[in-house]
PDB file of C-alpha atoms in Angstrom:
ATOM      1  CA  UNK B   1      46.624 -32.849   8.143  1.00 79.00           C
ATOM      2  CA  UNK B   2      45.156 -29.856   7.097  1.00 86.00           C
ATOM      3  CA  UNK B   3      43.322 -27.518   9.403  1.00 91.00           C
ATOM      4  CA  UNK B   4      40.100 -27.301   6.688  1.00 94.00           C
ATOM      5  CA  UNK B   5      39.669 -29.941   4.104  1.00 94.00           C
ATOM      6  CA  UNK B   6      38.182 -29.436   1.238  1.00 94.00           C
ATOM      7  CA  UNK B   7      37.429 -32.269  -2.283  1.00 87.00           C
ATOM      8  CA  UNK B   8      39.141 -30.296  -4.476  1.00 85.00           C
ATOM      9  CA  UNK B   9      37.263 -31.735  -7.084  1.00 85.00           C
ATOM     10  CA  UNK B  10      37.080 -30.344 -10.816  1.00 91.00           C
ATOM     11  CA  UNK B  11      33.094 -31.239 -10.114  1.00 93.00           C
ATOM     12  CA  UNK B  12      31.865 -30.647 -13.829  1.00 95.00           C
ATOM     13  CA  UNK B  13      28.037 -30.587 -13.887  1.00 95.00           C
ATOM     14  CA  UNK B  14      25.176 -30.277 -16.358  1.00 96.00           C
ATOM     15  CA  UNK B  15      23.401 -26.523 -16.269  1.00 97.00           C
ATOM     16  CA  UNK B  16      20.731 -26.797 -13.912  1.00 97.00           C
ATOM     17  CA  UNK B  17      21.752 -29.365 -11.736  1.00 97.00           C
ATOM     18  CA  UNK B  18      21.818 -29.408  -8.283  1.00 97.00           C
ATOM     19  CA  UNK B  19      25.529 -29.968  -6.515  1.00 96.00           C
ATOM     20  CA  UNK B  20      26.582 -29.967  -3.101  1.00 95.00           C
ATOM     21  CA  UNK B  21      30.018 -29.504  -1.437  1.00 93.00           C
ATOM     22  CA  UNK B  22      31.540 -30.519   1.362  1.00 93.00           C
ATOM     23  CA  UNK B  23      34.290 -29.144   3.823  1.00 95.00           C
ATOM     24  CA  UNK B  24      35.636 -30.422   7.543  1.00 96.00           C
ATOM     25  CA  UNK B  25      37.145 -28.555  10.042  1.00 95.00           C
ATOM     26  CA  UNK B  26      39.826 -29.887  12.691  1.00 93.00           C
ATOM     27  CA  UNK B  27      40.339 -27.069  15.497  1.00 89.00           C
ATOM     28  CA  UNK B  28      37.129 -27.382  17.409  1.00 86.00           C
ATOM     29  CA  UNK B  29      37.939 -23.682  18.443  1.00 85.00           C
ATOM     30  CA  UNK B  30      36.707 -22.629  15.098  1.00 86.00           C
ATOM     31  CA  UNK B  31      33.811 -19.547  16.098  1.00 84.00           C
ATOM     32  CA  UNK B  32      32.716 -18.512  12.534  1.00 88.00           C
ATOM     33  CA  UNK B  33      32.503 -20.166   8.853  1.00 92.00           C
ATOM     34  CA  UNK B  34      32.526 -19.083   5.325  1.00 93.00           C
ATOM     35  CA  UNK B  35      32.041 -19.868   1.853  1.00 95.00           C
ATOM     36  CA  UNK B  36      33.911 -17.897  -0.192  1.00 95.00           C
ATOM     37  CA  UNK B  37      33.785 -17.404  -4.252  1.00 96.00           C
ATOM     38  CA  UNK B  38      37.021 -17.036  -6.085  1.00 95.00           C
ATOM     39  CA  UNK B  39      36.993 -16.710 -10.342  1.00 95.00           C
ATOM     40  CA  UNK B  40      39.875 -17.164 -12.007  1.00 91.00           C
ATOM     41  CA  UNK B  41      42.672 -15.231 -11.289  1.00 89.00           C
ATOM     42  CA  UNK B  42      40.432 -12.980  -9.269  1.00 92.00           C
ATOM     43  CA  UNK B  43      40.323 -12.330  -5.215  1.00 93.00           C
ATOM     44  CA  UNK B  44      38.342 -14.490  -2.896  1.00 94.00           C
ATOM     45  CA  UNK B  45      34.746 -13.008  -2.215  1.00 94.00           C
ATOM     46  CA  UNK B  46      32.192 -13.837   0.173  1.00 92.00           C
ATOM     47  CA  UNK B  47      29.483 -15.879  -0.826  1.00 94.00           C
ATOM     48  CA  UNK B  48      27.629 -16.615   2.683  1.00 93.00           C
ATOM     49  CA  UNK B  49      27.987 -17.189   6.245  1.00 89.00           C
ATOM     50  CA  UNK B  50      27.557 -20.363   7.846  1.00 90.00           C
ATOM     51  CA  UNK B  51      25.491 -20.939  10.410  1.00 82.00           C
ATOM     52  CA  UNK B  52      24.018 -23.966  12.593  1.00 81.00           C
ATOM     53  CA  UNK B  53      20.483 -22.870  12.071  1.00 83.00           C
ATOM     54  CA  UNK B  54      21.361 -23.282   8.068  1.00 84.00           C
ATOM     55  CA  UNK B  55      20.677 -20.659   6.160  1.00 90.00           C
ATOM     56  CA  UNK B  56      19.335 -19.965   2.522  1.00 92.00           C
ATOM     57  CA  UNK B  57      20.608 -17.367   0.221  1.00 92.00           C
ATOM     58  CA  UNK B  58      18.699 -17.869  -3.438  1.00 95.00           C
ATOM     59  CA  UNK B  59      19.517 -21.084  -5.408  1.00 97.00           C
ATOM     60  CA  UNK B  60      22.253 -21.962  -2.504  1.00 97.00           C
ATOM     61  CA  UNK B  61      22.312 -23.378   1.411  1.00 96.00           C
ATOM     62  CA  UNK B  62      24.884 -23.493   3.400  1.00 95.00           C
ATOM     63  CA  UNK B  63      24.569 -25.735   6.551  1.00 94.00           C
ATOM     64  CA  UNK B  64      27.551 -25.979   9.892  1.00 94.00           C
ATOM     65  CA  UNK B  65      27.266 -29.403  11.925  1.00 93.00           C
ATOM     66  CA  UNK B  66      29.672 -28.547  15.000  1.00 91.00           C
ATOM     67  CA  UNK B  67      29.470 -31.801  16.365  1.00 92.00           C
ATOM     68  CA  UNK B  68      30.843 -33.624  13.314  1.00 92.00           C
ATOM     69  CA  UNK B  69      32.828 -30.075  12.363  1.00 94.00           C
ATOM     70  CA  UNK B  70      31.451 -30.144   9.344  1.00 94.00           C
ATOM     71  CA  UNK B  71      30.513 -27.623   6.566  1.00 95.00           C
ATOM     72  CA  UNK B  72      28.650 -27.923   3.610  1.00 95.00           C
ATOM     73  CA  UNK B  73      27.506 -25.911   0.827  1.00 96.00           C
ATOM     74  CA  UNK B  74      24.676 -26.913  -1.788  1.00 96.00           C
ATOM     75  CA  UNK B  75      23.975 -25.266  -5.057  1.00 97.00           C
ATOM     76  CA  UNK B  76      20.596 -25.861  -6.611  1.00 97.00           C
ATOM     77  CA  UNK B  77      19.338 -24.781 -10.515  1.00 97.00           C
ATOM     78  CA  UNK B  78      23.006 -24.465 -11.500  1.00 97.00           C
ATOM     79  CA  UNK B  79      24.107 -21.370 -13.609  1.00 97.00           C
ATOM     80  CA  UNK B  80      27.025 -20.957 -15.991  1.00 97.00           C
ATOM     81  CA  UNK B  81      28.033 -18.024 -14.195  1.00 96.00           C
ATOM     82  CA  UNK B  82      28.782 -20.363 -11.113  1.00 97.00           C
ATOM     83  CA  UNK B  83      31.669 -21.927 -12.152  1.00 97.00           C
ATOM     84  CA  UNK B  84      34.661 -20.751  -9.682  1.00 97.00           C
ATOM     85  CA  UNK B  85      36.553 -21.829  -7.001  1.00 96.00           C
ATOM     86  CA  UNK B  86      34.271 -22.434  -3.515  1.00 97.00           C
ATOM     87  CA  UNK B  87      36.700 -22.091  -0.628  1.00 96.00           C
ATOM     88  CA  UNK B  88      35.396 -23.320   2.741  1.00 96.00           C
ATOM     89  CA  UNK B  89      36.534 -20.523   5.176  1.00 94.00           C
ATOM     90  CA  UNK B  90      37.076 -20.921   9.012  1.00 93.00           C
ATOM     91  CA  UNK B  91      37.512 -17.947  11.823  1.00 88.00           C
ATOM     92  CA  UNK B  92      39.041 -18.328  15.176  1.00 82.00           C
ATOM     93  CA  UNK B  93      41.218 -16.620  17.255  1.00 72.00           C
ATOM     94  CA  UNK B  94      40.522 -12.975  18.793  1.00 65.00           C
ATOM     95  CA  UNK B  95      37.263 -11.294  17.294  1.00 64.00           C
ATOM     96  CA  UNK B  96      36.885 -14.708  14.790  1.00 65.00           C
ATOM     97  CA  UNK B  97      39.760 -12.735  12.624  1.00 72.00           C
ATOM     98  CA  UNK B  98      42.386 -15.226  11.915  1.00 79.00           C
ATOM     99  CA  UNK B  99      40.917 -17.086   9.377  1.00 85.00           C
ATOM    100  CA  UNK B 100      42.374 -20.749   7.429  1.00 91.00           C
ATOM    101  CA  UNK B 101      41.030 -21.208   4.141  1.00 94.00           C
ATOM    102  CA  UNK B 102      40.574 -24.701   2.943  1.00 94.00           C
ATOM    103  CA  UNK B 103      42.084 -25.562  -0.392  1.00 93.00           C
ATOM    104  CA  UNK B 104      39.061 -24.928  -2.738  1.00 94.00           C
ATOM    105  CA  UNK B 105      37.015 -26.983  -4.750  1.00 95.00           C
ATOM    106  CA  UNK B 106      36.871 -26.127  -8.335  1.00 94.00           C
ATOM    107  CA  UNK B 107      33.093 -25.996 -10.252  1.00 96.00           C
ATOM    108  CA  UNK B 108      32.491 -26.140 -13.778  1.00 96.00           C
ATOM    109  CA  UNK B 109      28.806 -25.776 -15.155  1.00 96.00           C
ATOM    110  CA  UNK B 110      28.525 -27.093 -18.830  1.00 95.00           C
ATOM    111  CA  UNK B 111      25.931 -26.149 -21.234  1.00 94.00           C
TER     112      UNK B 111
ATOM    113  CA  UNK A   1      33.119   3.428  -2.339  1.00 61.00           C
ATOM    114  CA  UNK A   2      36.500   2.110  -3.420  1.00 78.00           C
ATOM    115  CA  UNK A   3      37.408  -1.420  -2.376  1.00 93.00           C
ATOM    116  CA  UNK A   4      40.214  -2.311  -1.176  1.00 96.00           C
ATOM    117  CA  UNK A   5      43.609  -1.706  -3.457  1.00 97.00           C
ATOM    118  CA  UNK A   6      47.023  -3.378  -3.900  1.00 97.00           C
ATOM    119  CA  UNK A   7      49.931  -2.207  -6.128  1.00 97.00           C
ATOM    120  CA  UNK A   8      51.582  -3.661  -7.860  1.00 97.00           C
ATOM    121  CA  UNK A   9      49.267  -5.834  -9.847  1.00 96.00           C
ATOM    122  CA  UNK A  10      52.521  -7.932 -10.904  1.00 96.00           C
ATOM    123  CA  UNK A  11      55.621  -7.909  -9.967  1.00 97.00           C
ATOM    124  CA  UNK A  12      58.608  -9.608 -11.813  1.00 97.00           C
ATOM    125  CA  UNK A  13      61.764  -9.595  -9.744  1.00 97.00           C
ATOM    126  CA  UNK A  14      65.119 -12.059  -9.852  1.00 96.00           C
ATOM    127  CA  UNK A  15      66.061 -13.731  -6.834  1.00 96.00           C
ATOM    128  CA  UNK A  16      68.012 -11.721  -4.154  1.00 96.00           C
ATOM    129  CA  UNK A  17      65.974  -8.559  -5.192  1.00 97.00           C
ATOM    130  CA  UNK A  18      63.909  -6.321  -3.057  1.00 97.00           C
ATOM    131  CA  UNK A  19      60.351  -5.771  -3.736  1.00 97.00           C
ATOM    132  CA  UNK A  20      57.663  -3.727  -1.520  1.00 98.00           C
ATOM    133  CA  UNK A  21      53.419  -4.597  -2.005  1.00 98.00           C
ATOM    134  CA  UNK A  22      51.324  -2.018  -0.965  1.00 98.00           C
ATOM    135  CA  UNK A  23      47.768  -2.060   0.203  1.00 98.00           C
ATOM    136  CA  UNK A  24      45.041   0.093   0.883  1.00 97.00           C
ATOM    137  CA  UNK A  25      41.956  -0.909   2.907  1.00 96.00           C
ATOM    138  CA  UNK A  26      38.443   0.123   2.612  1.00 94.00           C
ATOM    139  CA  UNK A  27      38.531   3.930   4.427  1.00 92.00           C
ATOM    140  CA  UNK A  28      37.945   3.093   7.882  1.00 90.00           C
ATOM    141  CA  UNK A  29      38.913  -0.478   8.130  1.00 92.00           C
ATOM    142  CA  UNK A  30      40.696  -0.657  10.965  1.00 91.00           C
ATOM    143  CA  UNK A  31      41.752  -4.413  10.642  1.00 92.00           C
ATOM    144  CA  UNK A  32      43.996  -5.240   7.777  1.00 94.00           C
ATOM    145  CA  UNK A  33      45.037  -8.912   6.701  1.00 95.00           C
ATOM    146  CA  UNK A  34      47.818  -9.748   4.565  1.00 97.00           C
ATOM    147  CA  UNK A  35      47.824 -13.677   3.317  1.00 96.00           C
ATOM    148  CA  UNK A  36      49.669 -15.664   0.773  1.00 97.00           C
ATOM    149  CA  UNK A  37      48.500 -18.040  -1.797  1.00 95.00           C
ATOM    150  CA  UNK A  38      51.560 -19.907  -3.304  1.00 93.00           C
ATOM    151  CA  UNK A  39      51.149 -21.960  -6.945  1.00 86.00           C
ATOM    152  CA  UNK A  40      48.776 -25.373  -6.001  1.00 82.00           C
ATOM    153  CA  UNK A  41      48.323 -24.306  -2.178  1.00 88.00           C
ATOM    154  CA  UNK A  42      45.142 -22.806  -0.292  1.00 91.00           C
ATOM    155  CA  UNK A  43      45.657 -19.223   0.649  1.00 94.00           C
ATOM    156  CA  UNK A  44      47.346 -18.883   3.953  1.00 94.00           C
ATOM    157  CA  UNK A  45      47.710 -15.964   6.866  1.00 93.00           C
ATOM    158  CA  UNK A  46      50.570 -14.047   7.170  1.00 95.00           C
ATOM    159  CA  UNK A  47      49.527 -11.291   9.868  1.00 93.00           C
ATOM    160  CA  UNK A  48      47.102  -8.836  10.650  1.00 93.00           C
ATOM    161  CA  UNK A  49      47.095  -5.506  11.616  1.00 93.00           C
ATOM    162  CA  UNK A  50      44.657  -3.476  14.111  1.00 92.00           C
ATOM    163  CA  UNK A  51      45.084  -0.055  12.927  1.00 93.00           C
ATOM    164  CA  UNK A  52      49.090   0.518  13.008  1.00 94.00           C
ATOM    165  CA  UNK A  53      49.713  -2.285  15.232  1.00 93.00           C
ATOM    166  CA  UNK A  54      51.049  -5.759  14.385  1.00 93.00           C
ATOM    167  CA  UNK A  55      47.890  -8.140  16.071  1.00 90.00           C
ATOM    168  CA  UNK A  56      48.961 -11.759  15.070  1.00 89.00           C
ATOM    169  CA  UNK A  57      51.855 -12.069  12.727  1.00 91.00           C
ATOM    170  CA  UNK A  58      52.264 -15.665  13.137  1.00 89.00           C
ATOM    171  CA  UNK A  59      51.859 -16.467   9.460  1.00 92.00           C
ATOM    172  CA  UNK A  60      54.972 -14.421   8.733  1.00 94.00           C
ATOM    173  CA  UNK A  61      57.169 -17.250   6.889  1.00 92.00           C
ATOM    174  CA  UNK A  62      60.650 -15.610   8.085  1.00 92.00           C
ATOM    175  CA  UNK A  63      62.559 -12.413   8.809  1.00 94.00           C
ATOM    176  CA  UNK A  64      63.101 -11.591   5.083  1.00 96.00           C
ATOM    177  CA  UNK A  65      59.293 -10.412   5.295  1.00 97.00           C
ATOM    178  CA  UNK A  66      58.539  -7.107   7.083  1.00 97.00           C
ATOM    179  CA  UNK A  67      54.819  -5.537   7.310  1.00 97.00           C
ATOM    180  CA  UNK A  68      54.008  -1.955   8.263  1.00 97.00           C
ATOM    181  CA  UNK A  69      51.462   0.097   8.678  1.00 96.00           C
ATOM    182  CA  UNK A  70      52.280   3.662   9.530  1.00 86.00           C
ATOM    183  CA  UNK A  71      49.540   5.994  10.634  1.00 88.00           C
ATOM    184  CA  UNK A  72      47.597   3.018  10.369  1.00 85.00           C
ATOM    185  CA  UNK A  73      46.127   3.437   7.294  1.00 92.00           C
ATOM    186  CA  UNK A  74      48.222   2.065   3.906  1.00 96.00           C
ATOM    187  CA  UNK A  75      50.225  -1.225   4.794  1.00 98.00           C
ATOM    188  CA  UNK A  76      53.497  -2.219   2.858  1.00 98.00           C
ATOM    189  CA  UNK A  77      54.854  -5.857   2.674  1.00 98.00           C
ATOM    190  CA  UNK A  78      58.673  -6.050   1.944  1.00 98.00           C
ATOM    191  CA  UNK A  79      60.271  -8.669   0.769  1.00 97.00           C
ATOM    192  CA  UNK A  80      63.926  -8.515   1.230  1.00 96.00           C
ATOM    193  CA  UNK A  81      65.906 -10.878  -0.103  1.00 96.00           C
ATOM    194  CA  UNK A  82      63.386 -11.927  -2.156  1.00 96.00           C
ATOM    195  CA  UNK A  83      63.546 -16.336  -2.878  1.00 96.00           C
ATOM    196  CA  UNK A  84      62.020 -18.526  -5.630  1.00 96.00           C
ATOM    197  CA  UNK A  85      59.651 -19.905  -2.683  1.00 95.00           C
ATOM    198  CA  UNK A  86      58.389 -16.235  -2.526  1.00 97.00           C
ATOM    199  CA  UNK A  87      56.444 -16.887  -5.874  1.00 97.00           C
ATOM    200  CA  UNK A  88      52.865 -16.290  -5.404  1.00 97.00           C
ATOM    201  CA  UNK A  89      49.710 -13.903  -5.140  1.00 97.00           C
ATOM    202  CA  UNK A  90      49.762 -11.395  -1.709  1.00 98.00           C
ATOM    203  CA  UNK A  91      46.264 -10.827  -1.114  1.00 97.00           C
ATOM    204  CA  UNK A  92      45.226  -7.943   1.091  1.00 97.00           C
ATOM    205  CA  UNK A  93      41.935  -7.824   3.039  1.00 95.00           C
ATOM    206  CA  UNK A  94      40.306  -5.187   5.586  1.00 93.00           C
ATOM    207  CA  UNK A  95      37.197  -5.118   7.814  1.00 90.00           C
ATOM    208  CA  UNK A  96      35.890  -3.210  10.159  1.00 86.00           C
ATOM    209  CA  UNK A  97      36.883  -3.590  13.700  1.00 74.00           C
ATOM    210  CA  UNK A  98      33.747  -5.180  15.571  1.00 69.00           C
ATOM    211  CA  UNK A  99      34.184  -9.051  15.708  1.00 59.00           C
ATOM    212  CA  UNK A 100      33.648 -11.612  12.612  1.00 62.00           C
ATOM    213  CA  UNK A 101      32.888  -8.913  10.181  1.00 73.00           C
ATOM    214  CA  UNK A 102      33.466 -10.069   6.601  1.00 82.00           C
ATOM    215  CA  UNK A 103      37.039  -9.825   5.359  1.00 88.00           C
ATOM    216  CA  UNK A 104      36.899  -7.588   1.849  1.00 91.00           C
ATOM    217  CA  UNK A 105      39.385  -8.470  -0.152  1.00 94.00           C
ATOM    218  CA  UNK A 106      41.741  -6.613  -2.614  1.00 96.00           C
ATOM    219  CA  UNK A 107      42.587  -8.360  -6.174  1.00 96.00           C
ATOM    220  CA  UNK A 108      46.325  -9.696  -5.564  1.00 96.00           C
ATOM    221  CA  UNK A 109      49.323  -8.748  -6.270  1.00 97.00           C
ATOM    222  CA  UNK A 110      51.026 -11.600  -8.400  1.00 97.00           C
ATOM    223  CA  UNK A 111      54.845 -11.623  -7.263  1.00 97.00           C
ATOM    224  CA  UNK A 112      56.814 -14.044  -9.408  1.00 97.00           C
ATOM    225  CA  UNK A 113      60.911 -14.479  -8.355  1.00 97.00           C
ATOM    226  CA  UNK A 114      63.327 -15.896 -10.995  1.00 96.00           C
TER     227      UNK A 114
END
């Protein structure tokens, strides 16, 4: 079993729609979370941090359950410009710095 | 300010070959991360540096793969001999040293081993 689980989807979704991801988590360790952005054939970069309070960042929410070890990500007023890969990040270790990237889940926003 | 940097951007090699990524951090990232992302799997850790010395390099796949970081500023990752398996993009990332700050990352180098 994988460490962070991700639906890799292809989710392919109307402009403007509202679409939410999901990611779990196994090592209850874990200290910090991530969503991370990748475009094709581009490097990983970050989108937000997750935190159990939830937090907001424009048209998208992020939200951490630690209980369930769960991690989502939700994406309202969809944009063409947000189709990419969303990789559900997780930190542990010393300092939070070894991180395990889920698999990605792959978002396409049609016209 | 510059991001962070790898070289090459590609790298075409045959199998048995030597081949050496370089990476340069964001000036005065002491942490440096190199990971792996190999064709249809997530990106995965292979070590990380705290200025020249070797912090966790439990991701390391085997002893064919050697990571330095002299002075600790520019890291290297040599491959040597390079396998088919090896095929992938070597992402480098830095932060700065104080704990869970974000991971920057560089754009890849794309190694591909016939």
């Amino acid at each position: 079993r994988k460490e962070v689980e991700q639906d890799p989807g292809p989710f392919n979704v109307p402009e403007g729609a509202t679409v939410a991801f999901n990611c779990t988590y196994s090592n209850s360790a874990s200290q910090s979370f991530f969503w991370y952005r990748q475009d094709c054939r581009k490097e990983p970069k970050l989108l937000m941090s997750v935190y159990s309070s939830g937090n907001e960042d424009g048209r998208f929410t992020a939200q951490l359950n630690r209980a369930s070890q769960y991690i989502s990500l939700l994406i309202r007023d969809s944009k063409l410009s947000d189709s990419a890969t969303y990789l559900c990040v997780v930190a542990r270790g010393s300092s939070a710095s070894k991180i395990i990237f889920g698999s990605g889940t792959r978002l396409s926003i049609r016209p | 300010e510059a991001g962070v940097t790898q070289f090459p951007s590609h790298s075409v090699i045959e199998k048995g070959q030597t081949v050496t990524l370089r990476c340069d951090p964001i000036s005065g990232h002491d942490n440096l991360y190199w990971y792996r992302r190999v064709m249809g799997k997530e990106i995965k850790f292979l070590l990380h540096f705290v200025k020249e010395s070797k912090q966790d390099e439990s991701g390391m796949p085997n002893n064919r793969f050697l990571a330095e970081r002299t002075g600790g500023t520019y890291s290297t990752l040599k491959v040597q001999p390079a396998e088919l398996e090896d095929s992938g993009v070597y992402f480098c990332a830095s932060s700065q040293i104080r704990e869970g700050e974000t991971q920057y990352f560089g754009p890849g180098t794309r190694l591909l081993v016939l």
